[in-house]
Amino acid sequence: MVLRIPLRRSASFTPDHRPVVEVPSPATLKMEANVLVTGADRVGKSALTVRFLTRRFIGEYGDIESIYSHSLAVEGREILFHIWDDQTDENSTEEKRIQWADGFVLVYSICDRASFGILRSKVQFIKATKEALSQEKVPIVIVGNKRDLHHRRAVSSEEGRLLALSMDCEFYEVSAAEAYHGTLMVFHGLAERIREAKLALKKGTGIRGIVKTMSAVFARKRTDSL
Ligand SMILES: Nc1nc2c(ncn2[C@@H]2O[C@H](COP(=O)(O)OP(=O)(O)OP(=O)(O)O)[C@@H](O)[C@H]2O)c(=O)[nH]1
């Protein structure tokens, strides 16, 4: 099943899993945020995405791919998320998907140590790609999913928290299967980080712009006086 929903629409699903598309009123929109949900295979990327979009856990997700949009009020501010549930896609490289995103949800399964093991290099790659675009603050949330399977736990909460702390990321442990609230907190937390990063970028551009203008004025004055 491949669901494709056009950008700038907010999506939810009918009980028989068909997408319902509704357009949010432009007057209420304050911020848009592109989010890439990524991580190893079978960790619950689609489960988290669909939980956030529909509040529901379906169980099996097939080939859900494409970008889904969903608006949410965070602290009185309406945020329109465009969420890319990361799959191998021959039409775009990982680098392109990183460039597109304003924020990242990096998912591992608490029962799968290998899925946790790849995260450090993934964070480093994302940061290096964004730094090449002069973006210093990169909003990243690390999510340990499948918390309900505690009898099969292979990664402790402490390890997840320490990794996030050492990489300047936010950390959550959730169960997409069990509850909506944890998933909601993930997107809330990310939205805050994206807002801060956008503000920092704006301020940086502002200062850089002033410095550029002043340099140009002084350069002109120097050539005039020669
Ligand atoms: N017990 C439990 N199972 C989960 C949870 N989240 C996802 N699953 C199951 O894990 C399997 C993989 O979930 P997906 O959401 O398809 O994972 P994915 O990372 O999108 O998978 P790929 O796109 O195939 O890499 C499915 O059988 C889900 O039902 C969870 O929180 N708890």
Short mmCIF file of C-alpha atoms and ligand atoms in Angstrom, two decimals:
data_model
loop_
_atom_site.label_atom_id
_atom_site.label_comp_id
_atom_site.label_asym_id
_atom_site.label_seq_id
_atom_site.Cartn_x
_atom_site.Cartn_y
_atom_site.Cartn_z
CA MET A 1 0.00 0.00 0.00
CA VAL A 2 1.53 3.32 -1.02
CA LEU A 3 -0.24 6.37 0.33
CA ARG A 4 0.62 9.68 -1.24
CA ILE A 5 -0.71 12.86 0.28
CA PRO A 6 0.08 16.23 -1.22
CA LEU A 7 2.14 18.76 0.71
CA ARG A 8 0.50 21.51 2.76
CA ARG A 9 -2.45 19.35 3.70
CA SER A 10 -3.21 17.92 7.06
CA ALA A 11 -3.79 14.17 7.05
CA SER A 12 -5.58 11.69 9.21
CA PHE A 13 -7.01 8.28 8.41
CA THR A 14 -10.54 6.91 8.19
CA PRO A 15 -11.25 3.66 10.10
CA ASP A 16 -10.44 1.70 6.93
CA HIS A 17 -7.07 3.53 6.75
CA ARG A 18 -7.90 5.84 3.83
CA PRO A 19 -6.39 9.30 4.25
CA VAL A 20 -8.70 12.17 5.11
CA VAL A 21 -7.33 15.43 3.80
CA GLU A 22 -8.20 18.76 5.33
CA VAL A 23 -6.64 22.16 4.69
CA PRO A 24 -5.79 24.23 7.77
CA SER A 25 -6.84 27.86 7.71
CA PRO A 26 -3.86 30.02 6.65
CA ALA A 27 -4.82 32.61 9.27
CA THR A 28 -3.95 30.23 12.12
CA LEU A 29 -0.60 29.06 10.72
CA LYS A 30 2.45 30.45 12.47
CA MET A 31 5.28 28.06 11.67
CA GLU A 32 6.00 25.21 9.27
CA ALA A 33 8.44 22.45 10.12
CA ASN A 34 9.86 19.73 7.88
CA VAL A 35 10.60 16.63 9.95
CA LEU A 36 12.55 13.55 8.86
CA VAL A 37 11.72 10.41 10.87
CA THR A 38 14.67 8.08 10.42
CA GLY A 39 16.48 5.10 11.94
CA ALA A 40 17.17 1.41 11.30
CA ASP A 41 14.63 -0.99 9.76
CA ARG A 42 11.61 -2.15 11.77
CA VAL A 43 12.17 0.15 14.75
CA GLY A 44 8.71 1.73 14.46
CA LYS A 45 9.25 4.82 12.30
CA SER A 46 5.90 4.38 10.55
CA ALA A 47 4.18 3.41 13.81
CA LEU A 48 5.34 6.68 15.42
CA THR A 49 4.40 8.76 12.37
CA VAL A 50 0.94 7.23 12.09
CA ARG A 51 0.42 7.48 15.87
CA PHE A 52 1.16 11.20 15.66
CA LEU A 53 -1.06 11.72 12.60
CA THR A 54 -4.04 9.66 13.68
CA ARG A 55 -3.53 8.85 17.41
CA ARG A 56 -3.86 5.21 16.40
CA PHE A 57 -1.61 2.13 16.26
CA ILE A 58 -2.41 -0.02 13.24
CA GLY A 59 0.21 -2.77 13.71
CA GLU A 60 1.48 -3.30 10.17
CA TYR A 61 2.26 -0.43 7.86
CA GLY A 62 3.32 -1.83 4.48
CA ASP A 63 5.09 0.59 2.17
CA ILE A 64 3.85 3.83 3.66
CA GLU A 65 6.04 6.45 2.08
CA SER A 66 5.80 10.08 1.12
CA ILE A 67 5.39 13.27 3.07
CA TYR A 68 2.46 13.68 5.44
CA SER A 69 1.33 17.02 6.80
CA HIS A 70 -0.34 17.60 10.12
CA SER A 71 -0.96 20.71 12.15
CA LEU A 72 -0.70 20.92 15.93
CA ALA A 73 -1.04 23.70 18.48
CA VAL A 74 2.11 23.96 20.61
CA GLU A 75 1.90 26.52 23.41
CA GLY A 76 -0.72 28.55 21.59
CA ARG A 77 1.21 28.51 18.33
CA GLU A 78 -0.08 26.57 15.33
CA ILE A 79 2.63 24.42 13.75
CA LEU A 80 2.24 22.68 10.42
CA PHE A 81 4.48 19.63 10.33
CA HIS A 82 5.52 18.03 7.04
CA ILE A 83 6.69 14.57 8.06
CA TRP A 84 8.85 12.35 5.90
CA ASP A 85 8.77 8.75 7.12
CA ASP A 86 12.24 7.83 5.84
CA GLN A 87 12.47 4.91 3.41
CA THR A 88 15.13 4.08 0.87
CA ASP A 89 14.05 6.20 -2.05
CA GLU A 90 15.80 6.08 -5.40
CA ASN A 91 14.56 9.62 -6.18
CA SER A 92 16.41 11.27 -3.30
CA THR A 93 19.70 10.77 -1.49
CA GLU A 94 19.99 10.78 2.30
CA GLU A 95 21.82 14.09 1.98
CA LYS A 96 18.89 15.65 0.09
CA ARG A 97 16.42 14.44 2.71
CA ILE A 98 18.64 15.94 5.45
CA GLN A 99 18.87 19.25 3.59
CA TRP A 100 15.07 19.31 3.28
CA ALA A 101 14.45 18.74 6.99
CA ASP A 102 14.30 21.39 9.74
CA GLY A 103 14.30 18.73 12.45
CA PHE A 104 14.94 15.03 12.95
CA VAL A 105 13.36 12.18 14.89
CA LEU A 106 15.98 9.44 15.20
CA VAL A 107 14.28 6.21 16.23
CA TYR A 108 15.79 3.02 17.65
CA SER A 109 14.13 0.03 19.25
CA ILE A 110 15.01 -0.60 22.90
CA CYS A 111 15.04 -4.33 22.00
CA ASP A 112 17.53 -3.92 19.16
CA ARG A 113 21.05 -2.89 20.15
CA ALA A 114 22.20 -2.59 16.54
CA SER A 115 19.50 0.01 15.85
CA PHE A 116 20.88 2.05 18.79
CA GLY A 117 24.49 1.51 17.66
CA ILE A 118 24.07 3.34 14.36
CA LEU A 119 22.69 6.53 15.90
CA ARG A 120 25.93 8.29 16.87
CA SER A 121 27.24 8.27 13.30
CA LYS A 122 23.79 9.22 11.98
CA VAL A 123 23.72 12.30 14.23
CA GLN A 124 27.28 13.18 13.15
CA PHE A 125 26.34 12.87 9.48
CA ILE A 126 23.22 15.03 9.91
CA LYS A 127 25.20 17.72 11.78
CA ALA A 128 28.01 17.70 9.19
CA THR A 129 25.48 18.05 6.34
CA LYS A 130 23.72 20.93 8.07
CA GLU A 131 26.99 22.64 9.06
CA ALA A 132 27.94 22.65 5.38
CA LEU A 133 24.79 24.81 4.95
CA SER A 134 26.00 27.09 7.79
CA GLN A 135 23.33 25.81 10.18
CA GLU A 136 24.81 25.50 13.66
CA LYS A 137 21.85 24.42 15.79
CA VAL A 138 20.34 21.19 14.48
CA PRO A 139 17.10 20.09 16.19
CA ILE A 140 17.35 16.34 16.81
CA VAL A 141 15.26 14.13 19.04
CA ILE A 142 16.43 10.58 19.83
CA VAL A 143 13.57 8.17 20.50
CA GLY A 144 13.82 4.74 22.07
CA ASN A 145 10.64 3.00 20.85
CA LYS A 146 8.90 -0.26 21.92
CA ARG A 147 9.09 0.58 25.60
CA ASP A 148 6.22 -1.85 26.20
CA LEU A 149 8.59 -4.75 25.35
CA HIS A 150 10.62 -4.26 28.57
CA HIS A 151 11.18 -8.05 28.95
CA ARG A 152 13.17 -7.89 25.67
CA ARG A 153 15.07 -4.69 26.52
CA ALA A 154 18.62 -4.59 25.12
CA VAL A 155 19.35 -0.87 25.60
CA SER A 156 18.89 0.80 29.00
CA SER A 157 17.16 4.18 29.34
CA GLU A 158 20.38 5.53 30.82
CA GLU A 159 22.34 4.68 27.67
CA GLY A 160 19.77 6.44 25.51
CA ARG A 161 19.80 9.50 27.75
CA LEU A 162 23.61 9.65 27.83
CA LEU A 163 23.90 9.38 24.05
CA ALA A 164 21.40 12.21 23.60
CA LEU A 165 23.17 14.35 26.20
CA SER A 166 26.58 13.82 24.61
CA MET A 167 25.24 14.72 21.14
CA ASP A 168 23.15 17.72 22.29
CA CYS A 169 19.88 16.03 21.36
CA GLU A 170 16.62 15.61 23.23
CA PHE A 171 15.66 12.12 24.44
CA TYR A 172 12.38 10.24 24.86
CA GLU A 173 11.48 6.62 25.47
CA VAL A 174 8.04 5.73 24.14
CA SER A 175 5.77 2.95 23.00
CA ALA A 176 4.01 3.80 19.77
CA ALA A 177 1.95 0.66 20.36
CA GLU A 178 0.69 1.62 23.80
CA ALA A 179 0.02 5.33 23.92
CA TYR A 180 -0.33 8.58 22.02
CA HIS A 181 1.00 10.88 24.75
CA GLY A 182 4.69 9.88 24.43
CA THR A 183 4.63 10.39 20.66
CA LEU A 184 2.97 13.76 21.13
CA MET A 185 5.75 14.78 23.56
CA VAL A 186 8.36 13.84 20.92
CA PHE A 187 6.83 16.20 18.35
CA HIS A 188 6.23 18.90 20.97
CA GLY A 189 9.88 18.74 22.04
CA LEU A 190 11.09 18.81 18.46
CA ALA A 191 8.83 21.76 17.59
CA GLU A 192 10.40 23.78 20.42
CA ARG A 193 13.91 22.97 19.20
CA ILE A 194 12.99 23.87 15.61
CA ARG A 195 11.53 27.18 16.75
CA GLU A 196 14.72 28.01 18.70
CA ALA A 197 16.91 27.02 15.73
CA LYS A 198 14.86 29.15 13.32
CA LEU A 199 15.15 32.12 15.69
CA ALA A 200 18.92 31.62 16.02
CA LEU A 201 19.24 31.40 12.23
CA LYS A 202 17.23 34.61 11.79
CA LYS A 203 19.38 36.46 14.36
CA GLY A 204 22.56 35.12 12.76
CA THR A 205 21.41 36.21 9.30
CA GLY A 206 20.50 39.60 10.75
CA ILE A 207 23.94 40.18 12.26
CA ARG A 208 25.70 38.72 9.22
CA GLY A 209 23.61 41.04 7.01
CA ILE A 210 24.60 44.13 9.04
CA VAL A 211 28.29 43.16 8.97
CA LYS A 212 28.11 42.64 5.18
CA THR A 213 26.45 46.02 4.61
CA MET A 214 28.97 47.84 6.83
CA SER A 215 31.92 46.14 5.11
CA ALA A 216 30.52 47.19 1.73
CA VAL A 217 30.09 50.82 2.91
CA PHE A 218 33.66 50.98 4.29
CA ALA A 219 35.07 49.37 1.15
CA ARG A 220 33.25 51.98 -0.98
CA LYS A 221 34.53 54.83 1.24
CA ARG A 222 38.08 53.52 0.89
CA THR A 223 37.88 53.39 -2.92
CA ASP A 224 36.24 56.86 -3.03
CA SER A 225 39.10 58.41 -1.04
CA LEU A 226 41.79 56.91 -3.30
N1 LIG B 1 5.45 -3.94 20.68
C1 LIG B 1 5.62 -2.91 19.87
N2 LIG B 1 5.70 -3.09 18.55
C2 LIG B 1 5.88 -2.00 17.76
C3 LIG B 1 5.97 -0.69 18.29
N3 LIG B 1 6.16 0.16 17.27
C4 LIG B 1 6.16 -0.57 16.15
N4 LIG B 1 6.00 -1.88 16.44
C5 LIG B 1 5.97 -3.00 15.51
O1 LIG B 1 7.26 -3.10 14.91
C6 LIG B 1 7.14 -3.48 13.55
C7 LIG B 1 7.80 -2.45 12.67
O2 LIG B 1 7.07 -1.24 12.77
P1 LIG B 1 7.13 -0.13 11.62
O3 LIG B 1 6.43 1.06 12.12
O4 LIG B 1 6.70 -0.70 10.32
O5 LIG B 1 8.70 0.11 11.62
P2 LIG B 1 9.54 0.95 10.52
O6 LIG B 1 10.76 1.42 11.21
O7 LIG B 1 8.68 1.97 9.87
O8 LIG B 1 9.86 -0.22 9.52
P3 LIG B 1 10.55 -0.11 8.05
O9 LIG B 1 9.99 1.10 7.38
O10 LIG B 1 10.15 -1.40 7.41
O11 LIG B 1 12.00 -0.01 8.29
C8 LIG B 1 5.65 -3.63 13.27
O12 LIG B 1 5.30 -4.99 13.42
C9 LIG B 1 4.99 -2.81 14.37
O13 LIG B 1 3.70 -3.27 14.71
C10 LIG B 1 5.89 -0.53 19.72
O14 LIG B 1 5.96 0.57 20.28
N5 LIG B 1 5.72 -1.68 20.45
#
